mmCIF file of C-alpha atoms in Angstrom:
data_model
loop_
_atom_site.group_PDB
_atom_site.id
_atom_site.type_symbol
_atom_site.label_atom_id
_atom_site.label_comp_id
_atom_site.label_asym_id
_atom_site.label_seq_id
_atom_site.Cartn_x
_atom_site.Cartn_y
_atom_site.Cartn_z
ATOM 1 C CA MET A 15 0.000 0.000 0.000
ATOM 2 C CA GLY A 16 2.833 2.416 0.835
ATOM 3 C CA ASP A 17 4.621 1.721 -2.481
ATOM 4 C CA ASP A 18 1.379 2.380 -4.356
ATOM 5 C CA LYS A 19 1.071 5.804 -2.688
ATOM 6 C CA LYS A 20 4.697 6.705 -3.556
ATOM 7 C CA LYS A 21 4.180 5.615 -7.171
ATOM 8 C CA ARG A 22 1.031 7.725 -7.502
ATOM 9 C CA ARG A 23 2.794 10.755 -6.005
ATOM 10 C CA SER A 24 5.729 10.274 -8.435
ATOM 11 C CA ASP A 25 3.285 10.053 -11.395
ATOM 12 C CA ASP A 26 1.627 13.285 -10.257
ATOM 13 C CA PHE A 27 4.994 15.055 -10.182
ATOM 14 C CA ASP A 28 5.835 13.734 -13.661
ATOM 15 C CA ASP A 29 2.527 15.080 -14.951
ATOM 16 C CA MET A 30 3.205 18.464 -13.349
ATOM 17 C CA ASP A 31 6.726 18.576 -14.830
ATOM 18 C CA GLU A 32 5.342 17.842 -18.279
ATOM 19 C CA PHE A 33 2.625 20.495 -17.853
ATOM 20 C CA PHE A 34 5.188 23.077 -16.675
ATOM 21 C CA ASN A 35 7.547 22.258 -19.585
ATOM 22 C CA ASN A 36 4.693 22.720 -22.092
ATOM 23 C CA ILE A 37 3.803 26.080 -20.551
ATOM 24 C CA MET A 38 7.464 27.196 -20.746
ATOM 25 C CA LYS A 39 7.703 26.142 -24.418
ATOM 26 C CA MET A 40 4.580 28.157 -25.269
ATOM 27 C CA PHE A 41 5.935 31.162 -23.363
ATOM 28 C CA MET A 42 9.333 31.011 -25.091
ATOM 29 C CA ASN A 43 7.723 30.680 -28.541
ATOM 30 C CA SER A 44 5.571 33.742 -27.848
ATOM 31 C CA PHE A 45 8.525 35.661 -26.425
ATOM 32 C CA ASN A 46 10.687 34.890 -29.478
ATOM 33 C CA MET A 47 7.879 35.845 -31.828
ATOM 34 C CA PHE A 48 7.356 39.258 -30.174
ATOM 35 C CA PHE A 49 11.024 40.144 -29.765
ATOM 36 C CA GLY A 50 12.360 39.415 -33.221
ATOM 37 C CA GLN A 51 13.827 35.927 -33.294
ATOM 38 C CA ASN A 52 12.031 35.426 -36.626
ATOM 39 C CA GLN A 53 13.633 38.121 -38.778
ATOM 40 C CA PRO A 54 11.822 38.919 -42.032
ATOM 41 C CA LYS A 55 13.483 38.295 -45.365
ATOM 42 C CA LYS A 56 14.655 41.236 -47.441
ATOM 43 C CA ARG A 57 11.867 42.814 -49.405
ATOM 44 C CA ARG A 58 12.052 43.307 -53.102
ATOM 45 C CA THR A 59 11.536 46.760 -54.559
ATOM 46 C CA ILE A 60 8.217 47.315 -56.244
ATOM 47 C CA ALA A 61 6.957 49.631 -58.915
ATOM 48 C CA MET A 62 4.370 52.258 -58.073
ATOM 49 C CA ASN A 63 0.750 51.034 -58.265
ATOM 50 C CA GLU A 64 1.843 47.411 -57.786
ATOM 51 C CA THR A 65 0.103 45.355 -55.124
ATOM 52 C CA VAL A 66 2.487 43.034 -53.345
ATOM 53 C CA PRO A 67 1.134 39.474 -53.073
ATOM 54 C CA THR A 68 0.877 37.870 -49.667
ATOM 55 C CA PRO A 69 4.426 36.694 -48.869
ATOM 56 C CA THR A 70 5.296 33.474 -47.062
ATOM 57 C CA PRO A 71 6.954 34.865 -43.877
ATOM 58 C CA LYS A 72 4.560 36.101 -41.198
ATOM 59 C CA GLN A 73 6.467 39.362 -40.679
ATOM 60 C CA ASP A 74 6.010 40.605 -44.253
ATOM 61 C CA ARG A 75 2.788 42.483 -44.898
ATOM 62 C CA VAL A 76 0.857 43.315 -48.025
ATOM 63 C CA TYR A 77 1.016 46.964 -49.027
ATOM 64 C CA THR A 78 -0.030 49.132 -51.961
ATOM 65 C CA ILE A 79 1.495 52.443 -53.036
ATOM 66 C CA VAL A 80 -0.745 54.836 -54.978
ATOM 67 C CA PRO A 81 0.999 57.972 -56.325
ATOM 68 C CA ASP A 82 -0.752 61.092 -57.600
ATOM 69 C CA ASP A 83 0.219 64.653 -58.527
ATOM 70 C CA ALA A 84 0.006 65.933 -54.937
ATOM 71 C CA GLY A 85 1.997 63.094 -53.291
ATOM 72 C CA LEU A 86 1.239 59.468 -52.574
ATOM 73 C CA THR A 87 -0.853 57.171 -50.397
ATOM 74 C CA ILE A 88 0.376 53.892 -48.914
ATOM 75 C CA PHE A 89 -2.063 51.237 -47.704
ATOM 76 C CA ILE A 90 -0.551 48.616 -45.352
ATOM 77 C CA ASP A 91 -2.285 45.491 -44.054
ATOM 78 C CA LEU A 92 -1.700 45.628 -40.283
ATOM 79 C CA ARG A 93 -4.458 43.298 -39.140
ATOM 80 C CA GLY A 94 -3.905 42.325 -35.535
ATOM 81 C CA ALA A 95 -2.213 45.596 -34.551
ATOM 82 C CA LYS A 96 -3.647 47.883 -31.923
ATOM 83 C CA GLU A 97 -3.882 51.477 -33.072
ATOM 84 C CA ASN A 98 -1.905 52.812 -30.107
ATOM 85 C CA THR A 99 1.118 50.632 -31.045
ATOM 86 C CA ILE A 100 1.432 52.054 -34.580
ATOM 87 C CA ASN A 101 4.251 54.561 -35.119
ATOM 88 C CA VAL A 102 4.749 56.385 -38.449
ATOM 89 C CA HIS A 103 7.588 58.851 -38.968
ATOM 90 C CA LEU A 104 9.917 60.281 -41.607
ATOM 91 C CA SER A 105 13.662 59.830 -41.791
ATOM 92 C CA ASP A 106 14.997 61.869 -44.741
ATOM 93 C CA ASN A 107 13.349 60.336 -47.828
ATOM 94 C CA LEU A 108 12.177 57.234 -45.953
ATOM 95 C CA LEU A 109 8.800 56.602 -44.393
ATOM 96 C CA VAL A 110 9.232 54.310 -41.378
ATOM 97 C CA VAL A 111 6.228 52.310 -40.130
ATOM 98 C CA GLU A 112 6.367 50.315 -36.882
ATOM 99 C CA ALA A 113 3.632 48.388 -35.093
ATOM 100 C CA LEU A 114 3.130 45.615 -32.581
ATOM 101 C CA THR A 115 0.879 42.955 -34.116
ATOM 102 C CA ILE A 116 -0.314 39.564 -32.947
ATOM 103 C CA GLU A 117 2.462 38.024 -35.083
ATOM 104 C CA GLY A 118 5.205 40.147 -33.544
ATOM 105 C CA PHE A 119 6.934 43.455 -34.119
ATOM 106 C CA TYR A 120 6.468 44.907 -37.614
ATOM 107 C CA ARG A 121 8.856 47.477 -39.052
ATOM 108 C CA ASP A 122 9.243 48.562 -42.650
ATOM 109 C CA LYS A 123 10.850 51.436 -44.515
ATOM 110 C CA PHE A 124 9.402 52.888 -47.695
ATOM 111 C CA PRO A 125 11.675 55.010 -49.918
ATOM 112 C CA LEU A 126 9.885 58.125 -51.136
ATOM 113 C CA PRO A 127 10.383 59.657 -54.605
ATOM 114 C CA PHE A 128 10.314 63.175 -53.104
ATOM 115 C CA ARG A 129 11.355 64.921 -49.884
ATOM 116 C CA PRO A 130 8.164 65.613 -47.934
ATOM 117 C CA LYS A 131 7.716 68.147 -45.173
ATOM 118 C CA LYS A 132 7.387 66.588 -41.723
ATOM 119 C CA ASN A 133 3.871 67.940 -41.122
ATOM 120 C CA ASN A 134 2.536 66.654 -44.462
ATOM 121 C CA ILE A 135 1.743 63.117 -43.206
ATOM 122 C CA LYS A 136 -1.799 62.033 -42.393
ATOM 123 C CA THR A 137 -2.611 58.548 -41.103
ATOM 124 C CA SER A 138 -5.778 56.608 -40.457
ATOM 125 C CA TYR A 139 -6.294 53.042 -39.272
ATOM 126 C CA MET A 140 -9.542 51.230 -39.920
ATOM 127 C CA ASN A 141 -10.411 47.523 -40.169
ATOM 128 C CA GLY A 142 -6.753 46.481 -39.983
ATOM 129 C CA ILE A 143 -5.603 48.729 -42.844
ATOM 130 C CA LEU A 144 -3.215 51.606 -42.174
ATOM 131 C CA GLU A 145 -3.558 54.444 -44.663
ATOM 132 C CA VAL A 146 -0.654 56.888 -44.830
ATOM 133 C CA ARG A 147 -1.088 60.009 -46.980
ATOM 134 C CA ILE A 148 2.067 62.009 -47.768
ATOM 135 C CA ASN A 149 1.840 65.304 -49.639
ATOM 136 C CA LYS A 150 4.783 66.873 -51.451
#
């Protein structure tokens, strides 16, 4: 009877160890996903008015660039991002977009064909699509 009790207690500890190890694996996978262990591949350059097809890596996002005489508009698929985590800013002739999404941290740079003024950027985020309007 005493050996049976010890065996049952040992089995319970083994089950708890397995449960704890599974929890730690899930935590580490989530941690690595949010803090950049899965680096995106280099993006290819695209022509204006070209829609980029959905790429294989999770970090890459579909975007569309629509130029016009007054500037350009960029539409970026950021489904899963909270609006308060989205950061859009200019760095010389580059538009930098950063966001925290359910897949991890997203960051992309878009080269601009003109040098915009810093206060000529307007953004809106609706239904998972970030719209960035940049006037010349």
